[in-house]
CSV table of N, CA, C and O in Angstrom, one decimal:
chain,number,residue,atom,x,y,z
A,1,MET,N,-189.7,35.4,-80.9
A,1,MET,CA,-188.9,36.2,-80.0
A,1,MET,C,-187.7,36.7,-80.7
A,1,MET,O,-187.0,36.0,-81.5
A,2,ALA,N,-187.3,38.0,-80.4
A,2,ALA,CA,-186.2,38.6,-81.1
A,2,ALA,C,-184.9,38.0,-80.5
A,2,ALA,O,-184.8,37.5,-79.4
A,3,SER,N,-183.8,38.1,-81.3
A,3,SER,CA,-182.5,37.6,-80.8
A,3,SER,C,-181.4,38.5,-81.3
A,3,SER,O,-181.6,39.4,-82.1
A,4,LEU,N,-180.3,38.2,-80.8
A,4,LEU,CA,-179.1,39.0,-81.1
A,4,LEU,C,-178.1,38.1,-81.7
A,4,LEU,O,-177.8,37.0,-81.2
A,5,THR,N,-177.6,38.4,-82.9
A,5,THR,CA,-176.6,37.6,-83.6
A,5,THR,C,-175.2,38.2,-83.5
A,5,THR,O,-175.0,39.3,-83.8
A,6,LEU,N,-174.3,37.4,-82.9
A,6,LEU,CA,-172.9,37.8,-82.7
A,6,LEU,C,-172.0,36.8,-83.4
A,6,LEU,O,-172.4,35.6,-83.6
A,7,THR,N,-170.8,37.1,-83.7
A,7,THR,CA,-169.8,36.1,-84.1
A,7,THR,C,-168.8,36.0,-82.9
A,7,THR,O,-168.2,37.0,-82.5
A,8,VAL,N,-168.7,34.8,-82.4
A,8,VAL,CA,-167.9,34.5,-81.2
A,8,VAL,C,-166.8,33.5,-81.7
A,8,VAL,O,-167.2,32.4,-82.0
A,9,ASN,N,-165.6,33.9,-81.6
A,9,ASN,CA,-164.4,33.1,-82.1
A,9,ASN,C,-164.7,32.5,-83.5
A,9,ASN,O,-164.5,31.3,-83.7
A,10,GLY,N,-165.2,33.3,-84.4
A,10,GLY,CA,-165.5,32.9,-85.7
A,10,GLY,C,-166.7,32.1,-86.0
A,10,GLY,O,-167.0,31.8,-87.1
A,11,LYS,N,-167.5,31.9,-85.0
A,11,LYS,CA,-168.8,31.1,-85.1
A,11,LYS,C,-170.0,32.0,-84.8
A,11,LYS,O,-170.0,32.7,-83.8
A,12,VAL,N,-170.9,32.0,-85.8
A,12,VAL,CA,-172.2,32.8,-85.6
A,12,VAL,C,-172.9,32.2,-84.4
A,12,VAL,O,-173.2,31.0,-84.3
A,13,THR,N,-173.3,33.1,-83.5
A,13,THR,CA,-174.0,32.7,-82.2
A,13,THR,C,-175.2,33.6,-82.0
A,13,THR,O,-175.2,34.8,-82.2
A,14,GLU,N,-176.3,32.9,-81.7
A,14,GLU,CA,-177.6,33.6,-81.5
A,14,GLU,C,-177.8,33.6,-80.0
A,14,GLU,O,-177.8,32.6,-79.3
A,15,LEU,N,-178.2,34.8,-79.5
A,15,LEU,CA,-178.6,35.0,-78.1
A,15,LEU,C,-180.1,35.3,-78.1
A,15,LEU,O,-180.5,36.1,-78.9
A,16,ALA,N,-180.8,34.6,-77.2
A,16,ALA,CA,-182.2,34.8,-77.1
A,16,ALA,C,-182.6,36.1,-76.4
A,16,ALA,O,-183.4,36.1,-75.4
A,17,THR,N,-182.0,37.2,-76.8
A,17,THR,CA,-182.3,38.5,-76.2
A,17,THR,C,-181.9,39.6,-77.2
A,17,THR,O,-181.2,39.3,-78.2
A,18,THR,N,-182.4,40.8,-77.0
A,18,THR,CA,-182.0,41.9,-77.9
A,18,THR,C,-181.1,42.9,-77.1
A,18,THR,O,-180.6,43.8,-77.7
A,19,SER,N,-180.9,42.6,-75.8
A,19,SER,CA,-180.1,43.5,-75.0
A,19,SER,C,-179.2,42.7,-74.1
A,19,SER,O,-179.7,41.9,-73.3
A,20,ALA,N,-177.9,42.9,-74.3
A,20,ALA,CA,-176.9,42.1,-73.5
A,20,ALA,C,-175.6,42.9,-73.3
A,20,ALA,O,-175.3,43.7,-74.1
A,21,THR,N,-174.9,42.5,-72.3
A,21,THR,CA,-173.5,43.1,-72.1
A,21,THR,C,-172.5,41.9,-72.2
A,21,THR,O,-172.9,40.8,-72.3
A,22,LEU,N,-171.3,42.3,-72.2
A,22,LEU,CA,-170.2,41.2,-72.3
A,22,LEU,C,-170.3,40.3,-71.1
A,22,LEU,O,-170.1,39.1,-71.2
A,23,ALA,N,-170.7,40.9,-69.9
A,23,ALA,CA,-170.9,40.0,-68.7
A,23,ALA,C,-172.0,39.0,-68.9
A,23,ALA,O,-171.9,37.8,-68.5
A,24,ASP,N,-173.1,39.4,-69.6
A,24,ASP,CA,-174.1,38.4,-69.9
A,24,ASP,C,-173.6,37.3,-70.9
A,24,ASP,O,-174.0,36.1,-70.7
A,25,VAL,N,-172.8,37.7,-71.8
A,25,VAL,CA,-172.3,36.7,-72.8
A,25,VAL,C,-171.4,35.7,-72.0
A,25,VAL,O,-171.5,34.5,-72.2
A,26,VAL,N,-170.5,36.2,-71.1
A,26,VAL,CA,-169.7,35.4,-70.3
A,26,VAL,C,-170.5,34.4,-69.5
A,26,VAL,O,-170.2,33.2,-69.5
A,27,ALA,N,-171.6,34.9,-68.9
A,27,ALA,CA,-172.4,34.0,-68.1
A,27,ALA,C,-173.1,33.0,-69.0
A,27,ALA,O,-173.1,31.8,-68.6
A,28,LEU,N,-173.7,33.4,-70.1
A,28,LEU,CA,-174.4,32.4,-71.0
A,28,LEU,C,-173.4,31.4,-71.5
A,28,LEU,O,-173.9,30.2,-71.8
A,29,MET,N,-172.2,31.7,-71.7
A,29,MET,CA,-171.2,30.7,-72.2
A,29,MET,C,-170.6,29.9,-71.1
A,29,MET,O,-169.7,29.0,-71.3
A,30,GLY,N,-171.0,30.1,-69.8
A,30,GLY,CA,-170.4,29.3,-68.7
A,30,GLY,C,-169.0,29.6,-68.4
A,30,GLY,O,-168.2,28.8,-67.9
A,31,LEU,N,-168.5,30.9,-68.6
A,31,LEU,CA,-167.1,31.3,-68.5
A,31,LEU,C,-166.9,32.1,-67.2
A,31,LEU,O,-165.8,32.6,-67.0
A,32,GLU,N,-167.9,32.3,-66.4
A,32,GLU,CA,-167.7,33.1,-65.2
A,32,GLU,C,-166.6,32.5,-64.3
A,32,GLU,O,-166.6,31.3,-64.1
A,33,GLY,N,-165.8,33.3,-63.8
A,33,GLY,CA,-164.7,32.9,-62.9
A,33,GLY,C,-163.5,32.4,-63.6
A,33,GLY,O,-162.5,32.1,-63.0
A,34,LYS,N,-163.6,32.2,-64.9
A,34,LYS,CA,-162.4,31.8,-65.7
A,34,LYS,C,-161.5,32.9,-66.0
A,34,LYS,O,-162.0,34.1,-66.1
A,35,ARG,N,-160.3,32.6,-66.3
A,35,ARG,CA,-159.3,33.7,-66.7
A,35,ARG,C,-159.4,33.8,-68.2
A,35,ARG,O,-158.8,33.0,-68.9
A,36,ILE,N,-160.1,34.8,-68.6
A,36,ILE,CA,-160.3,35.0,-70.0
A,36,ILE,C,-160.0,36.5,-70.4
A,36,ILE,O,-160.0,37.3,-69.5
A,37,ALA,N,-159.9,36.7,-71.7
A,37,ALA,CA,-159.8,38.0,-72.2
A,37,ALA,C,-160.7,38.1,-73.4
A,37,ALA,O,-161.0,37.1,-74.1
A,38,ILE,N,-161.4,39.3,-73.5
A,38,ILE,CA,-162.3,39.5,-74.6
A,38,ILE,C,-161.9,40.6,-75.5
A,38,ILE,O,-161.6,41.7,-75.0
A,39,GLU,N,-161.9,40.4,-76.8
A,39,GLU,CA,-161.7,41.4,-77.8
A,39,GLU,C,-163.1,41.6,-78.5
A,39,GLU,O,-163.7,40.7,-78.9
A,40,ARG,N,-163.6,42.9,-78.5
A,40,ARG,CA,-164.9,43.2,-79.1
A,40,ARG,C,-164.6,44.1,-80.3
A,40,ARG,O,-164.0,45.2,-80.1
A,41,ASN,N,-164.9,43.6,-81.5
A,41,ASN,CA,-164.7,44.4,-82.7
A,41,ASN,C,-163.3,44.9,-82.8
A,41,ASN,O,-163.0,46.1,-83.2
A,42,GLY,N,-162.3,44.1,-82.4
A,42,GLY,CA,-160.9,44.5,-82.6
A,42,GLY,C,-160.2,45.2,-81.4
A,42,GLY,O,-159.1,45.6,-81.5
A,43,GLU,N,-161.0,45.5,-80.3
A,43,GLU,CA,-160.5,46.2,-79.2
A,43,GLU,C,-160.6,45.3,-77.9
A,43,GLU,O,-161.7,44.8,-77.6
A,44,ILE,N,-159.5,45.2,-77.2
A,44,ILE,CA,-159.6,44.5,-75.9
A,44,ILE,C,-160.4,45.3,-74.9
A,44,ILE,O,-160.3,46.5,-74.8
A,45,VAL,N,-161.3,44.6,-74.2
A,45,VAL,CA,-162.2,45.2,-73.2
A,45,VAL,C,-161.7,44.7,-71.8
A,45,VAL,O,-161.6,43.5,-71.6
A,46,PRO,N,-161.3,45.7,-71.0
A,46,PRO,CA,-160.9,45.3,-69.6
A,46,PRO,C,-162.0,44.6,-68.9
A,46,PRO,O,-163.2,44.9,-69.0
A,47,ARG,N,-161.7,43.6,-68.1
A,47,ARG,CA,-162.6,42.8,-67.3
A,47,ARG,C,-163.6,43.8,-66.5
A,47,ARG,O,-164.7,43.5,-66.3
A,48,SER,N,-163.0,44.8,-66.0
A,48,SER,CA,-163.8,45.8,-65.2
A,48,SER,C,-164.9,46.4,-65.9
A,48,SER,O,-165.8,47.0,-65.3
A,49,ARG,N,-164.9,46.3,-67.3
A,49,ARG,CA,-165.9,47.0,-68.1
A,49,ARG,C,-166.9,46.0,-68.7
A,49,ARG,O,-167.8,46.4,-69.5
A,50,TYR,N,-166.8,44.7,-68.4
A,50,TYR,CA,-167.6,43.7,-69.0
A,50,TYR,C,-169.1,44.0,-68.7
A,50,TYR,O,-169.9,43.9,-69.6
A,51,ALA,N,-169.4,44.3,-67.5
A,51,ALA,CA,-170.8,44.6,-67.1
A,51,ALA,C,-171.4,45.9,-67.7
A,51,ALA,O,-172.6,46.0,-67.9
A,52,SER,N,-170.6,46.8,-68.1
A,52,SER,CA,-171.0,48.0,-68.7
A,52,SER,C,-170.9,48.1,-70.2
A,52,SER,O,-171.2,49.2,-70.8
A,53,THR,N,-170.3,47.1,-70.8
A,53,THR,CA,-170.1,47.1,-72.3
A,53,THR,C,-171.2,46.3,-73.0
A,53,THR,O,-171.3,45.1,-72.9
A,54,PRO,N,-172.1,47.1,-73.7
A,54,PRO,CA,-173.2,46.4,-74.4
A,54,PRO,C,-172.7,45.7,-75.7
A,54,PRO,O,-171.6,46.1,-76.2
A,55,VAL,N,-173.3,44.6,-76.0
A,55,VAL,CA,-173.0,44.0,-77.3
A,55,VAL,C,-174.2,44.3,-78.3
A,55,VAL,O,-175.3,44.4,-77.8
A,56,ALA,N,-173.9,44.4,-79.5
A,56,ALA,CA,-174.9,44.7,-80.5
A,56,ALA,C,-174.9,43.6,-81.6
A,56,ALA,O,-173.8,43.0,-81.8
A,57,GLY,N,-176.0,43.5,-82.3
A,57,GLY,CA,-176.0,42.5,-83.4
A,57,GLY,C,-174.9,42.8,-84.4
A,57,GLY,O,-174.7,44.0,-84.7
A,58,GLY,N,-174.2,41.8,-84.8
A,58,GLY,CA,-173.1,42.0,-85.8
A,58,GLY,C,-171.8,42.1,-85.1
A,58,GLY,O,-170.7,42.1,-85.8
A,59,ASP,N,-171.7,42.3,-83.8
A,59,ASP,CA,-170.4,42.4,-83.1
A,59,ASP,C,-169.6,41.1,-83.3
A,59,ASP,O,-170.2,40.0,-83.4
A,60,ARG,N,-168.3,41.3,-83.3
A,60,ARG,CA,-167.4,40.2,-83.4
A,60,ARG,C,-166.6,40.1,-82.1
A,60,ARG,O,-165.9,41.1,-81.8
A,61,LEU,N,-166.7,39.0,-81.4
A,61,LEU,CA,-166.0,38.8,-80.2
A,61,LEU,C,-165.0,37.7,-80.3
A,61,LEU,O,-165.3,36.6,-80.9
A,62,GLU,N,-163.8,37.9,-79.8
A,62,GLU,CA,-162.8,36.9,-79.6
A,62,GLU,C,-162.6,36.7,-78.2
A,62,GLU,O,-162.3,37.6,-77.5
A,63,ILE,N,-162.8,35.4,-77.7
A,63,ILE,CA,-162.7,35.1,-76.3
A,63,ILE,C,-161.6,34.1,-76.1
A,63,ILE,O,-161.7,33.0,-76.7
A,64,VAL,N,-160.6,34.5,-75.4
A,64,VAL,CA,-159.4,33.5,-75.2
A,64,VAL,C,-159.2,33.3,-73.7
A,64,VAL,O,-159.5,34.2,-72.9
A,65,GLY,N,-158.8,32.1,-73.4
A,65,GLY,CA,-158.5,31.7,-72.0
A,65,GLY,C,-157.1,31.6,-71.7
A,65,GLY,O,-156.3,31.3,-72.6
A,66,ALA,N,-156.7,32.0,-70.5
A,66,ALA,CA,-155.3,31.9,-70.1
A,66,ALA,C,-155.0,30.4,-69.9
A,66,ALA,O,-155.8,29.7,-69.3
A,67,VAL,N,-153.8,30.0,-70.3
A,67,VAL,CA,-153.3,28.6,-70.2
A,67,VAL,C,-152.1,28.7,-69.4
A,67,VAL,O,-151.1,29.4,-69.7
A,68,GLY,N,-152.0,27.9,-68.3
A,68,GLY,CA,-150.8,27.8,-67.5
A,68,GLY,C,-150.0,26.6,-67.8
A,68,GLY,O,-150.5,25.6,-68.4
A,69,GLY,N,-148.8,26.6,-67.4
A,69,GLY,CA,-148.0,25.4,-67.7
A,69,GLY,C,-146.6,25.7,-67.3
A,69,GLY,O,-146.2,26.7,-66.9
A,70,GLY,N,-145.8,24.7,-67.5
A,70,GLY,CA,-144.4,24.9,-67.1
A,70,GLY,C,-143.5,24.0,-67.8
A,70,GLY,O,-143.7,23.4,-68.8
């Protein structure tokens, strides 16, 4: 079966698909509903565009979570 190879937060990650969006990556990583930001190949992607932003083999994603505190 074909796969998609991405680098997520500096770690090579294989997805068991050849077609995915940022929303798919978020779901596969169990991050749905979390306060996160995603940078794809050096550009911040607005949350409203996760479902329409495809990922391709070789993409570099940085996913960071919001941390609250006081």
